[in-house]
Amino acid sequence: MTAVLFDFSGTLFRVESTGSWLRAVLEEAGLTLSEPELADTAKALEAAGALPGGADPVEVPADLAGLWAVRDESARLHRAAYTGLSRRVTLPDPGLHDALYERHMSPIAWSPYPDAAEVLRTLRERGIGVGVVSNIGWDLRPVFREHGLDAYVDAYVLSYEHGAQKPDPRLFSAACAELGADPRQVLMVGDNRVADGGAAALGCRVHFVDHLPVAQRPDALLPVLDLMG
């Protein structure tokens, strides 16, 4: 194996909780909710699937279904899909829906999994190429820079920059090409069996991890080092 491709959300990084997300935006806006109201509103946002990188919607509204299906193909579609879901929930100020979307793109909203740095650093030391292949509607590179992991990544292939989303094999192919790697000698690591499993169509080996809170998944990436030999 000569290279590893990683998914972003739920694989290398995890977004903050819905409650933390909402609380931060309310504080920034100088607004307050009682603790019960905040908890209920966060629960409603989570059920709506309004936090990118968080839980999927319990049910996608019929009028958003088409948009939801292609949300990662452009920045415009991504914003429209997630703010559309957010607006199903009543907030103290209508401007908070856009503020919530902006917040989730901030590096402070993301935490790397505890073993991410060790795995990426070790792969770099072994001379193994590393790529990030993500279904996303914004530039995640600042998240890697802020958390000190950008130095270990050789290529970023982001769906919104390519107008296609996983499991479309074109994204994995683009990443392999940037790394100069034969797909048959590449490992794809992700948390979504459908999206990330698309790499198998090119002959990549695929390894899955569970999309869990950071504190509940301290070492699930470490087996990648063994898989690379």
PDB file of C-alpha atoms in Angstrom:
ATOM      1  CA  MET A   1       0.000   0.000   0.000  1.00  0.00           C
ATOM      2  CA  THR A   2       1.424   3.372  -1.006  1.00  0.00           C
ATOM      3  CA  ALA A   3      -1.262   5.871   0.085  1.00  0.00           C
ATOM      4  CA  VAL A   4      -4.209   6.328   2.415  1.00  0.00           C
ATOM      5  CA  LEU A   5      -7.331   8.387   1.753  1.00  0.00           C
ATOM      6  CA  PHE A   6      -9.322   9.611   4.733  1.00  0.00           C
ATOM      7  CA  ASP A   7     -12.815  10.960   5.044  1.00  0.00           C
ATOM      8  CA  PHE A   8     -13.067  14.123   7.175  1.00  0.00           C
ATOM      9  CA  SER A   9     -16.183  14.287   9.364  1.00  0.00           C
ATOM     10  CA  GLY A  10     -16.651  11.270  11.583  1.00  0.00           C
ATOM     11  CA  THR A  11     -13.298   9.851  10.557  1.00  0.00           C
ATOM     12  CA  LEU A  12     -10.473  12.284  11.361  1.00  0.00           C
ATOM     13  CA  PHE A  13     -12.561  15.019  12.999  1.00  0.00           C
ATOM     14  CA  ARG A  14     -15.872  15.301  14.806  1.00  0.00           C
ATOM     15  CA  VAL A  15     -18.062  18.396  14.907  1.00  0.00           C
ATOM     16  CA  GLU A  16     -19.165  19.785  18.275  1.00  0.00           C
ATOM     17  CA  SER A  17     -22.471  18.729  19.809  1.00  0.00           C
ATOM     18  CA  THR A  18     -25.670  20.403  18.691  1.00  0.00           C
ATOM     19  CA  GLY A  19     -26.025  21.967  22.139  1.00  0.00           C
ATOM     20  CA  SER A  20     -22.522  23.453  22.055  1.00  0.00           C
ATOM     21  CA  TRP A  21     -23.140  24.704  18.508  1.00  0.00           C
ATOM     22  CA  LEU A  22     -26.370  26.455  19.453  1.00  0.00           C
ATOM     23  CA  ARG A  23     -25.026  27.846  22.722  1.00  0.00           C
ATOM     24  CA  ALA A  24     -21.993  29.409  21.010  1.00  0.00           C
ATOM     25  CA  VAL A  25     -24.116  31.154  18.388  1.00  0.00           C
ATOM     26  CA  LEU A  26     -26.579  32.472  20.956  1.00  0.00           C
ATOM     27  CA  GLU A  27     -23.725  33.866  23.055  1.00  0.00           C
ATOM     28  CA  GLU A  28     -22.147  35.510  20.017  1.00  0.00           C
ATOM     29  CA  ALA A  29     -25.492  37.164  19.228  1.00  0.00           C
ATOM     30  CA  GLY A  30     -26.006  38.266  22.841  1.00  0.00           C
ATOM     31  CA  LEU A  31     -29.142  36.163  23.140  1.00  0.00           C
ATOM     32  CA  THR A  32     -30.140  33.727  25.848  1.00  0.00           C
ATOM     33  CA  LEU A  33     -32.515  30.832  26.270  1.00  0.00           C
ATOM     34  CA  SER A  34     -33.332  29.105  29.511  1.00  0.00           C
ATOM     35  CA  GLU A  35     -31.540  25.794  29.916  1.00  0.00           C
ATOM     36  CA  PRO A  36     -34.727  23.799  29.212  1.00  0.00           C
ATOM     37  CA  GLU A  37     -35.434  25.919  26.116  1.00  0.00           C
ATOM     38  CA  LEU A  38     -31.854  25.534  24.912  1.00  0.00           C
ATOM     39  CA  ALA A  39     -31.986  21.773  25.385  1.00  0.00           C
ATOM     40  CA  ASP A  40     -35.319  21.500  23.569  1.00  0.00           C
ATOM     41  CA  THR A  41     -34.136  23.689  20.687  1.00  0.00           C
ATOM     42  CA  ALA A  42     -30.882  21.757  20.334  1.00  0.00           C
ATOM     43  CA  LYS A  43     -32.864  18.508  20.287  1.00  0.00           C
ATOM     44  CA  ALA A  44     -35.123  19.892  17.567  1.00  0.00           C
ATOM     45  CA  LEU A  45     -32.143  21.033  15.472  1.00  0.00           C
ATOM     46  CA  GLU A  46     -30.570  17.610  15.849  1.00  0.00           C
ATOM     47  CA  ALA A  47     -33.752  15.852  14.751  1.00  0.00           C
ATOM     48  CA  ALA A  48     -33.918  18.205  11.774  1.00  0.00           C
ATOM     49  CA  GLY A  49     -30.350  17.274  10.805  1.00  0.00           C
ATOM     50  CA  ALA A  50     -29.418  20.938  10.706  1.00  0.00           C
ATOM     51  CA  LEU A  51     -25.808  20.570  11.900  1.00  0.00           C
ATOM     52  CA  PRO A  52     -23.477  19.519   9.072  1.00  0.00           C
ATOM     53  CA  GLY A  53     -21.316  16.689  10.330  1.00  0.00           C
ATOM     54  CA  GLY A  54     -23.898  15.866  12.988  1.00  0.00           C
ATOM     55  CA  ALA A  55     -26.857  13.529  12.843  1.00  0.00           C
ATOM     56  CA  ASP A  56     -28.754  13.055   9.603  1.00  0.00           C
ATOM     57  CA  PRO A  57     -32.355  14.311   9.544  1.00  0.00           C
ATOM     58  CA  VAL A  58     -34.872  12.013  11.157  1.00  0.00           C
ATOM     59  CA  GLU A  59     -36.947  12.783   8.073  1.00  0.00           C
ATOM     60  CA  VAL A  60     -35.982  14.958   5.110  1.00  0.00           C
ATOM     61  CA  PRO A  61     -38.864  17.319   4.257  1.00  0.00           C
ATOM     62  CA  ALA A  62     -40.335  16.537   0.837  1.00  0.00           C
ATOM     63  CA  ASP A  63     -39.571  20.027  -0.476  1.00  0.00           C
ATOM     64  CA  LEU A  64     -35.893  19.638   0.440  1.00  0.00           C
ATOM     65  CA  ALA A  65     -35.402  16.054  -0.721  1.00  0.00           C
ATOM     66  CA  GLY A  66     -33.984  16.945  -4.133  1.00  0.00           C
ATOM     67  CA  LEU A  67     -31.633  19.517  -2.648  1.00  0.00           C
ATOM     68  CA  TRP A  68     -30.539  17.152   0.115  1.00  0.00           C
ATOM     69  CA  ALA A  69     -29.559  14.485  -2.412  1.00  0.00           C
ATOM     70  CA  VAL A  70     -27.022  16.775  -4.127  1.00  0.00           C
ATOM     71  CA  ARG A  71     -26.098  19.037  -1.216  1.00  0.00           C
ATOM     72  CA  ASP A  72     -22.367  18.342  -1.373  1.00  0.00           C
ATOM     73  CA  GLU A  73     -21.944  19.239  -5.050  1.00  0.00           C
ATOM     74  CA  SER A  74     -21.524  22.984  -4.451  1.00  0.00           C
ATOM     75  CA  ALA A  75     -21.152  25.545  -1.682  1.00  0.00           C
ATOM     76  CA  ARG A  76     -24.506  27.076  -2.632  1.00  0.00           C
ATOM     77  CA  LEU A  77     -26.379  23.782  -2.465  1.00  0.00           C
ATOM     78  CA  HIS A  78     -24.752  22.843   0.833  1.00  0.00           C
ATOM     79  CA  ARG A  79     -25.715  26.102   2.511  1.00  0.00           C
ATOM     80  CA  ALA A  80     -29.240  25.982   1.104  1.00  0.00           C
ATOM     81  CA  ALA A  81     -29.809  22.414   2.262  1.00  0.00           C
ATOM     82  CA  TYR A  82     -28.629  22.891   5.823  1.00  0.00           C
ATOM     83  CA  THR A  83     -30.136  26.314   6.427  1.00  0.00           C
ATOM     84  CA  GLY A  84     -33.344  24.928   4.922  1.00  0.00           C
ATOM     85  CA  LEU A  85     -33.348  22.207   7.564  1.00  0.00           C
ATOM     86  CA  SER A  86     -32.438  24.672  10.306  1.00  0.00           C
ATOM     87  CA  ARG A  87     -35.365  26.911   9.400  1.00  0.00           C
ATOM     88  CA  ARG A  88     -37.764  24.097  10.309  1.00  0.00           C
ATOM     89  CA  VAL A  89     -36.893  25.002  13.903  1.00  0.00           C
ATOM     90  CA  THR A  90     -38.019  28.279  15.467  1.00  0.00           C
ATOM     91  CA  LEU A  91     -35.110  30.328  16.840  1.00  0.00           C
ATOM     92  CA  PRO A  92     -35.153  33.615  18.828  1.00  0.00           C
ATOM     93  CA  ASP A  93     -33.876  35.546  15.805  1.00  0.00           C
ATOM     94  CA  PRO A  94     -34.190  34.528  12.126  1.00  0.00           C
ATOM     95  CA  GLY A  95     -30.578  35.623  11.562  1.00  0.00           C
ATOM     96  CA  LEU A  96     -29.402  32.774  13.753  1.00  0.00           C
ATOM     97  CA  HIS A  97     -29.953  30.242  10.989  1.00  0.00           C
ATOM     98  CA  ASP A  98     -27.168  31.728   8.887  1.00  0.00           C
ATOM     99  CA  ALA A  99     -25.057  32.265  12.010  1.00  0.00           C
ATOM    100  CA  LEU A 100     -25.352  28.577  12.849  1.00  0.00           C
ATOM    101  CA  TYR A 101     -24.210  27.636   9.367  1.00  0.00           C
ATOM    102  CA  GLU A 102     -21.221  29.989   9.629  1.00  0.00           C
ATOM    103  CA  ARG A 103     -20.300  28.574  13.036  1.00  0.00           C
ATOM    104  CA  HIS A 104     -19.991  25.002  11.791  1.00  0.00           C
ATOM    105  CA  MET A 105     -17.290  26.080   9.315  1.00  0.00           C
ATOM    106  CA  SER A 106     -15.095  27.480  12.087  1.00  0.00           C
ATOM    107  CA  PRO A 107     -12.086  25.361  13.126  1.00  0.00           C
ATOM    108  CA  ILE A 108     -13.164  25.802  16.744  1.00  0.00           C
ATOM    109  CA  ALA A 109     -16.308  23.776  16.012  1.00  0.00           C
ATOM    110  CA  TRP A 110     -14.228  20.689  15.175  1.00  0.00           C
ATOM    111  CA  SER A 111     -12.071  18.370  17.260  1.00  0.00           C
ATOM    112  CA  PRO A 112      -9.667  15.758  15.893  1.00  0.00           C
ATOM    113  CA  TYR A 113     -10.061  12.217  17.144  1.00  0.00           C
ATOM    114  CA  PRO A 114      -7.431  11.460  19.813  1.00  0.00           C
ATOM    115  CA  ASP A 115      -5.362   9.172  17.576  1.00  0.00           C
ATOM    116  CA  ALA A 116      -5.607  11.238  14.375  1.00  0.00           C
ATOM    117  CA  ALA A 117      -2.323  13.107  14.839  1.00  0.00           C
ATOM    118  CA  GLU A 118      -0.360   9.975  15.704  1.00  0.00           C
ATOM    119  CA  VAL A 119      -1.686   8.064  12.703  1.00  0.00           C
ATOM    120  CA  LEU A 120      -1.115  10.893  10.225  1.00  0.00           C
ATOM    121  CA  ARG A 121       2.351  11.640  11.585  1.00  0.00           C
ATOM    122  CA  THR A 122       3.368   7.978  11.434  1.00  0.00           C
ATOM    123  CA  LEU A 123       2.149   7.638   7.856  1.00  0.00           C
ATOM    124  CA  ARG A 124       4.220  10.681   6.912  1.00  0.00           C
ATOM    125  CA  GLU A 125       7.288   9.177   8.619  1.00  0.00           C
ATOM    126  CA  ARG A 126       6.794   5.987   6.615  1.00  0.00           C
ATOM    127  CA  GLY A 127       6.621   7.914   3.352  1.00  0.00           C
ATOM    128  CA  ILE A 128       2.988   6.987   2.724  1.00  0.00           C
ATOM    129  CA  GLY A 129       0.899   9.556   0.856  1.00  0.00           C
ATOM    130  CA  VAL A 130      -2.162  10.948   2.608  1.00  0.00           C
ATOM    131  CA  GLY A 131      -5.256  12.403   0.988  1.00  0.00           C
ATOM    132  CA  VAL A 132      -8.527  13.726   2.401  1.00  0.00           C
ATOM    133  CA  VAL A 133     -11.644  12.996   0.337  1.00  0.00           C
ATOM    134  CA  SER A 134     -14.724  14.686   1.743  1.00  0.00           C
ATOM    135  CA  ASN A 135     -18.338  15.310   0.840  1.00  0.00           C
ATOM    136  CA  ILE A 136     -18.525  18.921   1.956  1.00  0.00           C
ATOM    137  CA  GLY A 137     -19.651  22.377   0.864  1.00  0.00           C
ATOM    138  CA  TRP A 138     -16.780  24.508   2.212  1.00  0.00           C
ATOM    139  CA  ASP A 139     -13.009  24.605   2.509  1.00  0.00           C
ATOM    140  CA  LEU A 140     -11.925  22.398   5.413  1.00  0.00           C
ATOM    141  CA  ARG A 141      -8.202  23.115   5.001  1.00  0.00           C
ATOM    142  CA  PRO A 142      -8.235  25.785   7.760  1.00  0.00           C
ATOM    143  CA  VAL A 143      -9.532  23.152  10.199  1.00  0.00           C
ATOM    144  CA  PHE A 144      -6.483  20.981   9.530  1.00  0.00           C
ATOM    145  CA  ARG A 145      -4.149  23.998   9.793  1.00  0.00           C
ATOM    146  CA  GLU A 146      -5.673  25.208  13.073  1.00  0.00           C
ATOM    147  CA  HIS A 147      -5.287  21.781  14.653  1.00  0.00           C
ATOM    148  CA  GLY A 148      -1.762  21.226  13.355  1.00  0.00           C
ATOM    149  CA  LEU A 149      -2.596  18.374  10.988  1.00  0.00           C
ATOM    150  CA  ASP A 150      -2.236  20.094   7.612  1.00  0.00           C
ATOM    151  CA  ALA A 151       1.477  19.250   7.435  1.00  0.00           C
ATOM    152  CA  TYR A 152       0.593  15.567   7.153  1.00  0.00           C
ATOM    153  CA  VAL A 153      -1.886  15.874   4.270  1.00  0.00           C
ATOM    154  CA  ASP A 154      -0.637  15.765   0.681  1.00  0.00           C
ATOM    155  CA  ALA A 155      -3.924  16.239  -1.175  1.00  0.00           C
ATOM    156  CA  TYR A 156      -7.456  17.459  -0.508  1.00  0.00           C
ATOM    157  CA  VAL A 157     -10.298  16.399  -2.780  1.00  0.00           C
ATOM    158  CA  LEU A 158     -13.494  18.146  -1.722  1.00  0.00           C
ATOM    159  CA  SER A 159     -16.821  17.401  -3.366  1.00  0.00           C
ATOM    160  CA  TYR A 160     -17.917  21.012  -3.793  1.00  0.00           C
ATOM    161  CA  GLU A 161     -14.705  21.814  -5.674  1.00  0.00           C
ATOM    162  CA  HIS A 162     -15.316  18.955  -8.118  1.00  0.00           C
ATOM    163  CA  GLY A 163     -19.093  19.162  -8.575  1.00  0.00           C
ATOM    164  CA  ALA A 164     -19.480  15.523  -7.594  1.00  0.00           C
ATOM    165  CA  GLN A 165     -19.951  13.676  -4.324  1.00  0.00           C
ATOM    166  CA  LYS A 166     -18.977  10.293  -2.945  1.00  0.00           C
ATOM    167  CA  PRO A 167     -19.566   7.484  -3.820  1.00  0.00           C
ATOM    168  CA  ASP A 168     -18.773   8.897  -7.295  1.00  0.00           C
ATOM    169  CA  PRO A 169     -15.459   7.191  -8.136  1.00  0.00           C
ATOM    170  CA  ARG A 170     -14.190  10.353  -9.828  1.00  0.00           C
ATOM    171  CA  LEU A 171     -13.370  11.847  -6.422  1.00  0.00           C
ATOM    172  CA  PHE A 172     -11.279   8.879  -5.344  1.00  0.00           C
ATOM    173  CA  SER A 173      -9.642   8.770  -8.754  1.00  0.00           C
ATOM    174  CA  ALA A 174      -8.710  12.457  -8.485  1.00  0.00           C
ATOM    175  CA  ALA A 175      -7.161  11.878  -5.071  1.00  0.00           C
ATOM    176  CA  CYS A 176      -5.140   8.892  -6.272  1.00  0.00           C
ATOM    177  CA  ALA A 177      -3.930  10.920  -9.253  1.00  0.00           C
ATOM    178  CA  GLU A 178      -2.817  13.804  -7.005  1.00  0.00           C
ATOM    179  CA  LEU A 179      -0.889  11.344  -4.872  1.00  0.00           C
ATOM    180  CA  GLY A 180       0.549   9.529  -7.891  1.00  0.00           C
ATOM    181  CA  ALA A 181      -0.822   6.289  -6.485  1.00  0.00           C
ATOM    182  CA  ASP A 182      -2.295   3.212  -8.145  1.00  0.00           C
ATOM    183  CA  PRO A 183      -5.817   2.827  -6.643  1.00  0.00           C
ATOM    184  CA  ARG A 184      -5.096  -0.863  -6.114  1.00  0.00           C
ATOM    185  CA  GLN A 185      -2.347   0.176  -3.690  1.00  0.00           C
ATOM    186  CA  VAL A 186      -4.528   2.674  -1.786  1.00  0.00           C
ATOM    187  CA  LEU A 187      -6.561   2.326   1.420  1.00  0.00           C
ATOM    188  CA  MET A 188      -9.720   4.426   1.892  1.00  0.00           C
ATOM    189  CA  VAL A 189     -10.715   5.066   5.522  1.00  0.00           C
ATOM    190  CA  GLY A 190     -14.184   6.393   6.285  1.00  0.00           C
ATOM    191  CA  ASP A 191     -17.305   6.096   8.400  1.00  0.00           C
ATOM    192  CA  ASN A 192     -19.957   5.859   5.682  1.00  0.00           C
ATOM    193  CA  ARG A 193     -20.260   2.489   4.021  1.00  0.00           C
ATOM    194  CA  VAL A 194     -22.088   3.836   0.991  1.00  0.00           C
ATOM    195  CA  ALA A 195     -20.173   7.071   0.360  1.00  0.00           C
ATOM    196  CA  ASP A 196     -16.689   5.912   1.332  1.00  0.00           C
ATOM    197  CA  GLY A 197     -17.288   2.426   0.025  1.00  0.00           C
ATOM    198  CA  GLY A 198     -17.364   3.936  -3.467  1.00  0.00           C
ATOM    199  CA  ALA A 199     -13.570   3.747  -3.493  1.00  0.00           C
ATOM    200  CA  ALA A 200     -13.826  -0.035  -3.916  1.00  0.00           C
ATOM    201  CA  ALA A 201     -15.031   0.504  -7.486  1.00  0.00           C
ATOM    202  CA  LEU A 202     -11.490   1.626  -8.344  1.00  0.00           C
ATOM    203  CA  GLY A 203      -9.892  -1.310  -6.581  1.00  0.00           C
ATOM    204  CA  CYS A 204      -9.043   0.545  -3.384  1.00  0.00           C
ATOM    205  CA  ARG A 205      -9.127  -1.347  -0.133  1.00  0.00           C
ATOM    206  CA  VAL A 206     -11.688   0.164   2.257  1.00  0.00           C
ATOM    207  CA  HIS A 207     -11.621   0.311   6.066  1.00  0.00           C
ATOM    208  CA  PHE A 208     -14.483   1.682   8.149  1.00  0.00           C
ATOM    209  CA  VAL A 209     -14.599   3.401  11.521  1.00  0.00           C
ATOM    210  CA  ASP A 210     -17.646   4.365  13.581  1.00  0.00           C
ATOM    211  CA  HIS A 211     -18.871   7.958  13.623  1.00  0.00           C
ATOM    212  CA  LEU A 212     -18.825   8.475  17.398  1.00  0.00           C
ATOM    213  CA  PRO A 213     -18.150  11.408  19.723  1.00  0.00           C
ATOM    214  CA  VAL A 214     -14.434  12.042  20.220  1.00  0.00           C
ATOM    215  CA  ALA A 215     -14.402  10.834  23.819  1.00  0.00           C
ATOM    216  CA  GLN A 216     -15.990   7.534  22.811  1.00  0.00           C
ATOM    217  CA  ARG A 217     -13.512   6.684  20.063  1.00  0.00           C
ATOM    218  CA  PRO A 218      -9.929   7.080  21.301  1.00  0.00           C
ATOM    219  CA  ASP A 219      -8.077   4.609  19.105  1.00  0.00           C
ATOM    220  CA  ALA A 220     -10.158   3.394  16.158  1.00  0.00           C
ATOM    221  CA  LEU A 221      -7.709   4.844  13.604  1.00  0.00           C
ATOM    222  CA  LEU A 222      -4.662   3.008  14.959  1.00  0.00           C
ATOM    223  CA  PRO A 223      -5.417  -0.214  13.017  1.00  0.00           C
ATOM    224  CA  VAL A 224      -4.756   1.759   9.828  1.00  0.00           C
ATOM    225  CA  LEU A 225      -1.062   1.610  10.660  1.00  0.00           C
ATOM    226  CA  ASP A 226      -1.188  -2.178  10.799  1.00  0.00           C
ATOM    227  CA  LEU A 227      -3.127  -2.361   7.545  1.00  0.00           C
ATOM    228  CA  MET A 228      -0.377  -0.370   5.828  1.00  0.00           C
ATOM    229  CA  GLY A 229       2.217  -2.913   6.960  1.00  0.00           C
TER     230      GLY A 229
END
